[in-house]
Structure formats: C-alpha cells, structure tokens
Short mmCIF file of C-alpha atoms in Angstrom, two decimals:
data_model
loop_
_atom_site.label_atom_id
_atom_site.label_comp_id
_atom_site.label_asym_id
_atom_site.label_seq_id
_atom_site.Cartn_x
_atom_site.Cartn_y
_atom_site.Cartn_z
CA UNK A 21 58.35 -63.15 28.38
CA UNK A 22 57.18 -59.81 29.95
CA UNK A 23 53.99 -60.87 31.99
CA UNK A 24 51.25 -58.63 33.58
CA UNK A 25 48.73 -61.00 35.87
CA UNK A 26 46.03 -59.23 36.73
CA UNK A 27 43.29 -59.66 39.79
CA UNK A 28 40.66 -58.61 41.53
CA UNK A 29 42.10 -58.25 45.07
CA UNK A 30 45.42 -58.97 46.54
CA UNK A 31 43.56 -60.98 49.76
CA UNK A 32 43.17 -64.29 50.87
CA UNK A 33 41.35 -66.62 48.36
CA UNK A 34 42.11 -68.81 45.94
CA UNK A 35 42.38 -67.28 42.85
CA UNK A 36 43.83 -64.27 44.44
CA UNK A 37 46.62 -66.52 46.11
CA UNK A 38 47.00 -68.55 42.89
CA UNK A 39 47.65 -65.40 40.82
CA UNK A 40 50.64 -64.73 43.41
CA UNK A 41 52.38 -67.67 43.71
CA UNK A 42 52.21 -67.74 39.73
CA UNK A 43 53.37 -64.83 39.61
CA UNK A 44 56.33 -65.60 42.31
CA UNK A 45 57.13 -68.98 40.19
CA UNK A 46 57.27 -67.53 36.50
CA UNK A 47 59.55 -64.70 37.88
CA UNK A 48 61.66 -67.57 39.04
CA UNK A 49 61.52 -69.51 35.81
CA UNK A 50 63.12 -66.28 34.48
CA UNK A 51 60.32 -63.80 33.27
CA UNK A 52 59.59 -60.58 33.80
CA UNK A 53 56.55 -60.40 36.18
CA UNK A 54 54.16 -57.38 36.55
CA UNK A 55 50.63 -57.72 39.22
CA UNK A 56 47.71 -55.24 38.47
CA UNK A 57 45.46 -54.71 41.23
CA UNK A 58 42.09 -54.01 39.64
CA UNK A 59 40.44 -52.57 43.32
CA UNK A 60 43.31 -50.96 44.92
CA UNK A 61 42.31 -50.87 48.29
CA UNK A 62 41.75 -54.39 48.47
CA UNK A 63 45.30 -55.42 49.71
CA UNK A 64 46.75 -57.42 52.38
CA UNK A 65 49.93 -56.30 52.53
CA UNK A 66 51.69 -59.15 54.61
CA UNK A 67 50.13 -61.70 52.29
CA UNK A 68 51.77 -59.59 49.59
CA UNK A 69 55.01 -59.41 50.83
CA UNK A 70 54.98 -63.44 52.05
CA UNK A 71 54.00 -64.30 48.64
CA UNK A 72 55.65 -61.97 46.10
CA UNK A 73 59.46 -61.69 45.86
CA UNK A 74 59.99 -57.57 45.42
CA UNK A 75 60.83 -57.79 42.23
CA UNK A 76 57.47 -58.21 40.98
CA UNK A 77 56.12 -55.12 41.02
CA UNK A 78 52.14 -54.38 41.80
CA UNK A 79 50.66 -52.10 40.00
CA UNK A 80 46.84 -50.49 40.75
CA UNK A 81 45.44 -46.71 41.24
CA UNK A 82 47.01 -46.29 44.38
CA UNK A 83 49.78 -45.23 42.01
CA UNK A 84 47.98 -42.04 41.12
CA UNK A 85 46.15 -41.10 44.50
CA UNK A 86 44.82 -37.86 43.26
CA UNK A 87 43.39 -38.93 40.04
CA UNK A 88 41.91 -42.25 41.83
CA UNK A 89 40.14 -39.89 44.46
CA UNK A 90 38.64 -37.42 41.94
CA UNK A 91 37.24 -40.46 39.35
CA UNK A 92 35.72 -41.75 42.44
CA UNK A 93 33.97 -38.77 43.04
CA UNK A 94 32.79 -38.50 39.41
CA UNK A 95 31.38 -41.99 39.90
CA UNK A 96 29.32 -40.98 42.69
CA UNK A 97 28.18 -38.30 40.73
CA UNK A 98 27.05 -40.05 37.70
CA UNK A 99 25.60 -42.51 40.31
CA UNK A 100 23.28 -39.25 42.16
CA UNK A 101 22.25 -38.45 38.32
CA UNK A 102 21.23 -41.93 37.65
CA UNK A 103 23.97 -42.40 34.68
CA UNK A 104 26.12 -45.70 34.67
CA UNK A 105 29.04 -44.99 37.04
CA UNK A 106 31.76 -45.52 35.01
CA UNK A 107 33.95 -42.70 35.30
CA UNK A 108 36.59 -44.43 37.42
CA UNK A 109 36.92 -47.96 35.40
CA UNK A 110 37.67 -46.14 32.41
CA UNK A 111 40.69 -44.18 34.14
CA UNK A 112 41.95 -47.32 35.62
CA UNK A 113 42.35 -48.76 31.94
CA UNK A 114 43.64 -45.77 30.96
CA UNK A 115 46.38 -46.20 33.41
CA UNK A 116 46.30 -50.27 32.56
CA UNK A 117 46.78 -49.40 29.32
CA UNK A 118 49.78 -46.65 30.10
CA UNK A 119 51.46 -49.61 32.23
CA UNK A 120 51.19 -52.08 29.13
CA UNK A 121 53.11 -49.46 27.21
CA UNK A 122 55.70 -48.58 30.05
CA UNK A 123 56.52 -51.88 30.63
CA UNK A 124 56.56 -53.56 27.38
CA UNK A 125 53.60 -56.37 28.36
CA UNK A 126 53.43 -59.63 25.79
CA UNK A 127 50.71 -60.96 27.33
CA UNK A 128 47.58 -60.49 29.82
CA UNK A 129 47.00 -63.37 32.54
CA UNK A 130 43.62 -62.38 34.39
CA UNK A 131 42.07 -64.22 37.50
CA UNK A 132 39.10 -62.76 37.90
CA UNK A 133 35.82 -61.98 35.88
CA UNK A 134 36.11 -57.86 37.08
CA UNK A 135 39.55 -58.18 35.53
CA UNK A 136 38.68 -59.90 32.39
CA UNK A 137 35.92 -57.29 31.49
CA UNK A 138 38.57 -54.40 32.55
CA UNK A 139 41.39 -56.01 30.44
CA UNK A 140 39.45 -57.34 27.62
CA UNK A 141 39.06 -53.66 25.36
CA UNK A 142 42.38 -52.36 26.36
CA UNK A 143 43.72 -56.02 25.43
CA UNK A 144 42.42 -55.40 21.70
CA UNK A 145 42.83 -52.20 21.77
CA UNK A 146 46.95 -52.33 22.07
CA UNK A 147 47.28 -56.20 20.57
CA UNK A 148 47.95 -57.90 23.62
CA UNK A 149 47.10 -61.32 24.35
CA UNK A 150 45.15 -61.84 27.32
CA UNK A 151 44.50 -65.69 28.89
CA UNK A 152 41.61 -65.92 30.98
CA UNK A 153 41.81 -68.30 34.37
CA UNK A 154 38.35 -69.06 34.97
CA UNK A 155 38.47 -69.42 38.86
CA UNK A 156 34.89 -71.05 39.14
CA UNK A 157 33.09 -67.27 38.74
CA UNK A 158 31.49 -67.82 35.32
CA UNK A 159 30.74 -71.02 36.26
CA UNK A 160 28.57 -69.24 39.37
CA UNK A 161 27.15 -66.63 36.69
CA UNK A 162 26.05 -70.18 34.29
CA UNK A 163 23.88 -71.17 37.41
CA UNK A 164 22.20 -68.10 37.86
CA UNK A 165 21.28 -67.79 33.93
CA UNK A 166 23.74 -65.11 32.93
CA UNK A 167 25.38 -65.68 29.06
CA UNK A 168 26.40 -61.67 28.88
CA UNK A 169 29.84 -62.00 29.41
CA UNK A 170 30.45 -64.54 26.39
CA UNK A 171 32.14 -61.32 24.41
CA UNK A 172 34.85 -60.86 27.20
CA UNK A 173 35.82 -65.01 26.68
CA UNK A 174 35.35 -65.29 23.08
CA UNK A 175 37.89 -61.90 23.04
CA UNK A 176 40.26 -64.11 24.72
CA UNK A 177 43.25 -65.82 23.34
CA UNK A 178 42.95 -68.75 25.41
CA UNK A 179 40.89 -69.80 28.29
CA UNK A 180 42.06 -71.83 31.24
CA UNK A 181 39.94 -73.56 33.70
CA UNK A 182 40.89 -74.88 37.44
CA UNK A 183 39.21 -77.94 37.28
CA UNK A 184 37.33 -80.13 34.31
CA UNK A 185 33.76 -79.27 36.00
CA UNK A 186 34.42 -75.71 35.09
CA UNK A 187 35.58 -76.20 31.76
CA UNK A 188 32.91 -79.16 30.56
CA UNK A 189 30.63 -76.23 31.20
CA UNK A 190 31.74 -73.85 29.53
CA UNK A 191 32.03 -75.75 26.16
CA UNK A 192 28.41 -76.81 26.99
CA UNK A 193 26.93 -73.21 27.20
CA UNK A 194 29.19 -71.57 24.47
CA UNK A 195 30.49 -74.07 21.56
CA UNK A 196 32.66 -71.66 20.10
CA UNK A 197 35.22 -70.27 22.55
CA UNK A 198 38.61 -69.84 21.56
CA UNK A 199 41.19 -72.43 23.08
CA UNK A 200 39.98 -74.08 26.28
CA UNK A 201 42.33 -76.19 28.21
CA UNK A 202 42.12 -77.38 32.15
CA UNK A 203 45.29 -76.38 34.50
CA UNK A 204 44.76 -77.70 37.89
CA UNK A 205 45.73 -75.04 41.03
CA UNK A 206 49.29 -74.86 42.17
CA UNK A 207 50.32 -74.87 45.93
CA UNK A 208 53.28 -73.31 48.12
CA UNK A 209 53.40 -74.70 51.11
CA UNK A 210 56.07 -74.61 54.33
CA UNK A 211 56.20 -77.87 56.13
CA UNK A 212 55.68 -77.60 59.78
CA UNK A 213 55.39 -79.90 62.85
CA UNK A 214 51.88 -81.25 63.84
CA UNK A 215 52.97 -81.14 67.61
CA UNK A 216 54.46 -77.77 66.95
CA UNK A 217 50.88 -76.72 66.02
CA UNK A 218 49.20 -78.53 68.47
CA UNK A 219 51.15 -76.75 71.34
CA UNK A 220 50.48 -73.53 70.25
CA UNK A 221 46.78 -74.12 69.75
CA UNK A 222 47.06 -75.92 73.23
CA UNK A 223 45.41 -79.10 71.95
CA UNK A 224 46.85 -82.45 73.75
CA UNK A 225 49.16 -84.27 71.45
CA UNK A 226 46.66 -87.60 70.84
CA UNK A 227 43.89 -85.61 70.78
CA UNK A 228 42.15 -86.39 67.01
CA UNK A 229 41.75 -83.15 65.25
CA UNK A 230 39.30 -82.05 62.58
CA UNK A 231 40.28 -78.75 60.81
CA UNK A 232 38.74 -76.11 57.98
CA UNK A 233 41.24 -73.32 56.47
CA UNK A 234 38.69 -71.03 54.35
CA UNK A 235 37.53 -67.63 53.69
CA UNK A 236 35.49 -66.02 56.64
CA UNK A 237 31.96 -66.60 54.46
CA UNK A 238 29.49 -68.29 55.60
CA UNK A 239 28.48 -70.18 52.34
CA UNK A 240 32.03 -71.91 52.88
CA UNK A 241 30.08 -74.78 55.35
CA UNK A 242 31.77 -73.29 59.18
CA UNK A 243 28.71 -73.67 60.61
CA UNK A 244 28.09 -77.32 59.27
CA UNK A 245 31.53 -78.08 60.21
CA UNK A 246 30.60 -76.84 63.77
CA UNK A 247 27.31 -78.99 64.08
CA UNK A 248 28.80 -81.91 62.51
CA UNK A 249 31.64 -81.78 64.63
CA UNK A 250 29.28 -81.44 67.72
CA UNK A 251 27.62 -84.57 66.67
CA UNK A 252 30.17 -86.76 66.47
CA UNK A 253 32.23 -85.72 70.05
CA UNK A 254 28.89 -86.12 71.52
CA UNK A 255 29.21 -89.78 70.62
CA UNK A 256 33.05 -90.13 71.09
CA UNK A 257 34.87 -92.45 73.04
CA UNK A 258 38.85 -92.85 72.99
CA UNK A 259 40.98 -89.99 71.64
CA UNK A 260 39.66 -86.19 73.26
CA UNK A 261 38.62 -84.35 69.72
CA UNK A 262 38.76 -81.33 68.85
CA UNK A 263 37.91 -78.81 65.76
CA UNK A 264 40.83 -76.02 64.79
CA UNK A 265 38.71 -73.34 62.54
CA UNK A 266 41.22 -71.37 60.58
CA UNK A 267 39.71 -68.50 58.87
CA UNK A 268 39.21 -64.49 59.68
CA UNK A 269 36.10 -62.41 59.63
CA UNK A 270 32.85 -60.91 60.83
CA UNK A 271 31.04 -63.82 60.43
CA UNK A 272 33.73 -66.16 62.17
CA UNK A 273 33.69 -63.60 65.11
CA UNK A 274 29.97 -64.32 65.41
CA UNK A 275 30.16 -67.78 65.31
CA UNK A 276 33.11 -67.83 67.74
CA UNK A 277 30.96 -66.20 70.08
CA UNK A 278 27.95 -68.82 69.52
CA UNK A 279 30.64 -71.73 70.39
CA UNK A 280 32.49 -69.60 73.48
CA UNK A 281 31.56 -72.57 75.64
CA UNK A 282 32.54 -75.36 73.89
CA UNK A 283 36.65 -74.90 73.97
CA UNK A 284 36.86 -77.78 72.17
CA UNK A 285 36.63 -75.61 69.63
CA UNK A 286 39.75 -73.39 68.51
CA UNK A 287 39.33 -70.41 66.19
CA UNK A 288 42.42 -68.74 65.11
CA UNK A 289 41.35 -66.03 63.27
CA UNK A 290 43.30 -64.48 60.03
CA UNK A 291 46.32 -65.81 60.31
CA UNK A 292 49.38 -65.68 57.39
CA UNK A 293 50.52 -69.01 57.69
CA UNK A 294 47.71 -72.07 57.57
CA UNK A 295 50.21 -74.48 56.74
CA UNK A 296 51.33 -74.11 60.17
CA UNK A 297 47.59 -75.12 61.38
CA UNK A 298 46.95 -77.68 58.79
CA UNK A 299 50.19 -79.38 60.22
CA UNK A 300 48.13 -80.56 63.13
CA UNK A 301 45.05 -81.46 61.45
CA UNK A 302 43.81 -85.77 61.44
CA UNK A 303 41.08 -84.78 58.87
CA UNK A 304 40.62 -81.30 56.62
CA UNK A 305 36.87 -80.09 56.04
CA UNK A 306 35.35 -78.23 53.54
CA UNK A 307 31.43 -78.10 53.29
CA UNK A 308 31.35 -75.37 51.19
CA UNK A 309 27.79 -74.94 49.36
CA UNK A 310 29.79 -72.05 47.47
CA UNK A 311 27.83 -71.62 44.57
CA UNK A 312 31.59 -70.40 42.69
CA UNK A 313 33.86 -73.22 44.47
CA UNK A 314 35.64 -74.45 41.40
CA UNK A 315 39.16 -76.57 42.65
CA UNK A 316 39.68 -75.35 46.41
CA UNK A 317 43.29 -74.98 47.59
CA UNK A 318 42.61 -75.35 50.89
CA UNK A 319 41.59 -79.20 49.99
CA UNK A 320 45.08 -79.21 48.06
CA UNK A 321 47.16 -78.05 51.32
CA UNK A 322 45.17 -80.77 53.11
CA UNK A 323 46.57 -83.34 50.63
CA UNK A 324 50.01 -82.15 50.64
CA UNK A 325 49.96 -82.16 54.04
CA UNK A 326 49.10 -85.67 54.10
CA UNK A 327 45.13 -85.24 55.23
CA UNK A 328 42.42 -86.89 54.21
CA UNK A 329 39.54 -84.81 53.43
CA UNK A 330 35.84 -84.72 53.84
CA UNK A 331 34.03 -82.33 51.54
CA UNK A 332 30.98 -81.70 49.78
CA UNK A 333 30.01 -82.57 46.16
CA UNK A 334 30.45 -79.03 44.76
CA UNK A 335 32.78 -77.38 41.76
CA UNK A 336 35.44 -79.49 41.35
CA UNK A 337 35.91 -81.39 44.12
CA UNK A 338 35.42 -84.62 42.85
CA UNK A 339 38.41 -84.49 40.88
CA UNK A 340 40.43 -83.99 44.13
CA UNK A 341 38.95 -86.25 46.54
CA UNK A 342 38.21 -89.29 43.92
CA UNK A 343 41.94 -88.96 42.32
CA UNK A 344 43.82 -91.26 39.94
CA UNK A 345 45.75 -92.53 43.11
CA UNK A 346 42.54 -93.41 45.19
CA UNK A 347 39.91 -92.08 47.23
CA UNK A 348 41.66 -89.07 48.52
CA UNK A 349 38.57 -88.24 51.35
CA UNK A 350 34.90 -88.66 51.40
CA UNK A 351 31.80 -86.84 49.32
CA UNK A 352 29.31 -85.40 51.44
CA UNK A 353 26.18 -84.60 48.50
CA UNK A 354 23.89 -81.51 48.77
CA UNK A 355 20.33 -81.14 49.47
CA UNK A 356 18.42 -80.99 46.52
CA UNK A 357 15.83 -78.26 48.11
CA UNK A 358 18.34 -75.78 49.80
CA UNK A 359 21.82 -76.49 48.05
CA UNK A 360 23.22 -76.94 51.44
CA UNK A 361 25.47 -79.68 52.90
CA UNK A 362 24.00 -83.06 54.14
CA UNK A 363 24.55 -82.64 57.74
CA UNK A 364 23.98 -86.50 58.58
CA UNK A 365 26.24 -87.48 55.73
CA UNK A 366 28.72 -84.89 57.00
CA UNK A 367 28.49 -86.55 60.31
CA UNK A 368 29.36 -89.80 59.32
CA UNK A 369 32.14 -89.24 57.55
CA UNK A 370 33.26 -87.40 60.32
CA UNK A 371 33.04 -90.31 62.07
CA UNK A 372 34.43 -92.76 60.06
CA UNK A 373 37.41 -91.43 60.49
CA UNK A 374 37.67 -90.87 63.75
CA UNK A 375 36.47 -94.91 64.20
CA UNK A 376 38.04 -96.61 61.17
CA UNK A 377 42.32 -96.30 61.66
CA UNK A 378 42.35 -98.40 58.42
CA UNK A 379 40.30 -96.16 55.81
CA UNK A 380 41.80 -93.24 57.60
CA UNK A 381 45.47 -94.64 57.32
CA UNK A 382 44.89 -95.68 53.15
CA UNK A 383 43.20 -92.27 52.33
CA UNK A 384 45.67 -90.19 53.82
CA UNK A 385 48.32 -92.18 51.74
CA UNK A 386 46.30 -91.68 48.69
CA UNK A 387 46.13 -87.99 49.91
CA UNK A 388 49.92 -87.76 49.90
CA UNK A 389 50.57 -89.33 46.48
CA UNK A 390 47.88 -87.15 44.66
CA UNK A 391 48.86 -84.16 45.88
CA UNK A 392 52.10 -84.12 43.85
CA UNK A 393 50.84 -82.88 40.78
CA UNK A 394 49.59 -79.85 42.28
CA UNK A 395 53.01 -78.61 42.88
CA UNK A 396 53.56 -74.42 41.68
CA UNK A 397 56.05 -75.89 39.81
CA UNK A 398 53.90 -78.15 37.50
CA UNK A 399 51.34 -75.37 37.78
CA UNK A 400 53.07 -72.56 35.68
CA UNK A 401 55.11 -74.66 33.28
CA UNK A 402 51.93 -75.27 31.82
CA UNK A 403 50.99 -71.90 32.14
CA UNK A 404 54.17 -70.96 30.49
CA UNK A 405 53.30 -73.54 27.67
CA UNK A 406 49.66 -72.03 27.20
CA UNK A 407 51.32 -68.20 27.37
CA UNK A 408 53.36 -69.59 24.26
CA UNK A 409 50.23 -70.98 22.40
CA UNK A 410 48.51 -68.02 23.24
CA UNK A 411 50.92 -65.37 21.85
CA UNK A 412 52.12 -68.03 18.89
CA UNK A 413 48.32 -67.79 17.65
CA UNK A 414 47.26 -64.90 18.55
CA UNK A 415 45.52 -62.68 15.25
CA UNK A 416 45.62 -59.37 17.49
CA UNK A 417 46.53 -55.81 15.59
CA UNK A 418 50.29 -55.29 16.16
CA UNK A 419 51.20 -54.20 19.38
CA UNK A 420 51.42 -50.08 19.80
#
C-alpha cells in the first residue's frame, strides 16, 4: 500500500514519535511510506534521521521555499486587515494535494488534530481514505466544551484511539462516528546498560534512582517530581538517591537553575537517546496533569525497560499501570480543585519503593511482562489491518 502519515511536527512527543516509528515499521513490512510535515519548520532533524530510514521521504513547504515565504506574508496581511488568515493553509493543501497525485497515495494516516482539519477536504476532495489517530487532543478539546471539529471525524474512514479512555469518550460525545477501534502506542527502544548510564550521569552504582523522560512543559508534573523527590531523600536512610530529569527546554533550564544546589539532582537536557537514561532508572515518573495525556510512551519505555512506574490518574494511564499482568506502578489521583498532582500521595509512592524491595521487585516484573504488547511490531500490523478496513469500506468518489 502507498501510505502518506501526516503530523503536526517532526519533534519530540508522542504522537510525533509514534507517527515515525510507524512510519519506519510499515516501510519495513514492505509499503511504500510518505511523511507530510504540516508546520515545516518544526523539525528536529537528528530525531528524523534516528527514526526514519531515508527511504521514507518527508514531505512539507520547505519543498517550495518561495511560495511558503510569500503565503506567509499574505497571512499576515489578511491578519493586519482583520480577515481569517488563511492564505498559507490553503497553499499547503494545494501542495498536499499535488503530493497525493505525484505519489499515487491509497490512504491518509494523520496524528494530529491540525493535520486532520488540513487533510480532511483534500481527503474528499481526491477520494482518499484518511484514518484519524486520536493522540489524546480531542479528548483535551471534550474537556474544554468544544464539539466543532465533529465534521473533520465523522469525514473520516476510520478513527483510532491510543488508549480506551480516549475512545469511551468519544463514542460518549458523538454516537455516530464512523469506525472506532483502540490501538495501543508502539515503542522502539535500544537496550543499554544501567551502569553504563549511571557512569556517565556520574551517579554511584547502588545509588536508588528515580527518573522522568518528558517534554520540557511544565504541565508534564517536573516540578512535582522535584518536590516529591525532595521529600522523600529528606527522610532517606540506606541507598544515596538521586533524581535523573530527562527532558529539554526553557522551562527545564529554569527549573535547573532553582535546583543548582541540590546535585542530587541530574538534568540532561534534550538528548536523542532516553533509552540510554531510562537504563539506569529504579523507578520512572510521570505526574503529568496534561490536560491531552492520552497513553504516554515515556511510561511504555519505563516498562520495557523493566521499571516500575509511579504516575498520576490522567488519560490513559490506568490501562498501563493497572495491566492484565499486574499492577505495573502506582496511581497518584488529582486534586479535585486545581487538577494538579497529589503531592503527599506522590510522596509516598515514592517512598514505597525506595522502602519496600518486595512490591518494588513484583511490579517491575509485572512491568516487564506487560510491556510486550506494546512492541512497533504489534503496533502497525494492526494499523496495517485497520488501513485495509479502511480502504475495503471506504464510499469516497474515485480517486483523481
């Protein structure tokens, strides 16, 4: 099948990473693999070239420099005369739709809402089927009241979801959407050595180490991770801890500076490989009160790095941490009032498993066991099986 998957960004975060190592795995499995770029500019290129093999090519507006820089110009103008700037998205499907043509697409896989609503008329107009991956962002847009982009998903052919929170509701606020089936998040990961990673963080090898791999925002939990963290080495006796915060941006650099005294605490900044870091992890943390956290991979690499986790109550979490195989980690529930991580509940599962060997030693086990079905592998042969149901039942025009 001749594949476009398109996205947002081609940066760190999860649907953004998902998209590539699909991408990367359904070339493997023999298809012909194209990546559209929706905001050009937003590219890291070593995460690019790590992820996708170069024969997937990546498409955006950076193809057409000249016509990119004059449509943005046309949307600042509109944007001076108080018209809706829309000068440049309507290029960008014009060239979407001129790649669709060129390369002889069968069907649309988009990752992002910005995407779906970019793909969605050019989709119909040339007969395309387009799946939708709901990453956890119209989940985000159900919390805040917004039903206006019901047209893009009921255009779809099918809809997937990342986790069962996102797609229960869905089907709750719109009854009739087309096809809607859960595929859990697929991981590549490198193995590496814990003591490796401990060395070059210069942590001592018995040293019990909490961790947090995330993107640089703040609504991610660092800072709870930090005070949390705090709490617990205050009371510590035994084993020298230590938090490893694994992550790149403005807001990191702040708080880096806030904890300069306590080196205790390691930040690595951006870095391409977190595998390497997660290696020497005891414990992964995640107390995200991301209002859009829908099945994190970061909580996935834990697993499949053998870690225990010890996350909040958000997205679809849940169904990671309280898996088929056992408690995989520990809940840490919100406050009520300010949506915001429990910091005394945080605490104390910090704790536990810093005191308890025995729940440590079972839930990293359980960790282990789940994470196999979140292989890439599994991930896109049912992707593969819902591109076939999808272009099998599809009532588009014929394709032009």
């Amino acid at each position: 099948m001749r594949i476009l998957i398109s996205t947002w960004s081609l940066q760190v975060g999860g649907g953004e990473v998902l998209a590539m190592n699909l991408a990367a795995e359904l070339h493997r499995r023999g298809h012909t693999v194209f990546v559209f770029n929706q905001r050009a500019e937003l590219i890291d290129q070593a995460l690019v070239a790590r992820l996708l093999p170069p024969q997937v090519q990546v498409l955006s507006m950076a193809d057409k420099p000249g016509e990119s820089f004059w449509a943005y110009k046309i949307n600042a103008l509109q944007q001076r005369l108080g018209r809706s700037a829309t000068f440049f998205q309507q290029r960008q499907q014009a060239y979407l739709a001129e790649c669709l043509r060129r390369h002889r697409i069968e069907l649309i896989s988009s990752h992002a809402t910005v995407a779906d609503a970019i793909c969605m008329p050019v989709a119909q107009q040339l007969g395309i089927p387009l799946v939708i991956t709901e990453h956890g962002e119209y989940n985000k847009f159900l919390q805040e009241g917004r039903r206006d982009f019901a047209p893009v998903l009921q255009a779809a052919a099918r809809i997937l979801t990342v986790s069962r929170y996102c797609q229960r509701n869905l089907k709750a606020a719109f009854p009739g959407l087309p096809a809607l089936e859960t595929v859990y998040n697929g991981v590549v990961t490198t193995p590496a050595n814990a003591q490796e990673a401990r060395r070059a963080l210069h942590i001592p090898s018995d040293a019990f180490v909490f961790g947090m791999v995330a993107r640089g925002i703040e609504e991610k939990g660092w800072k709870y991770a930090v005070q949390a963290f705090q709490h617990v080495k205050g009371e510590a006796a035994g084993r020298p801890l230590y938090l490893v915060l694994v992550g790149g941006s403005p807001y990191l650099q702040q708080l880096q500076a806030e904890c300069a005294a306590d080196t205790s605490i390691v930040f690595t900044g951006q870095v391409p490989n977190p595998d390497f870091y997660v290696a020497g992890f005891d414990v992964g943390l995640l107390p995200t009160y991301f209002r859009a956290e829908a099945l994190p991979l970061a909580i996935i690499e834990y697993m499949v790095s053998g870690k225990p986790s010890v996350a909040t109550r958000v997205g679809g979490i849940p169904e990671l941490l309280e898996s088929s195989a056992g408690l995989t980690g520990l809940l840490v529930d919100m406050e009520p009032a300010t949506y915001t991580p429990q910091l005394p509940m945080l605490t104390a599962a910090m704790r536990r498993y810093y005191q308890e060997a025995d729940v440590y030693a079972s839930h990293a086990q359980n960790a282990l066991e789940a994470s196999q079905q979140f292989s890439i592998e599994t991930c896109a042969a049912q992707y593969e099986r819902a591109f076939q149901l999808a272009a099998a039942t599809s009532h588009s025009p014929a394709h032009v």
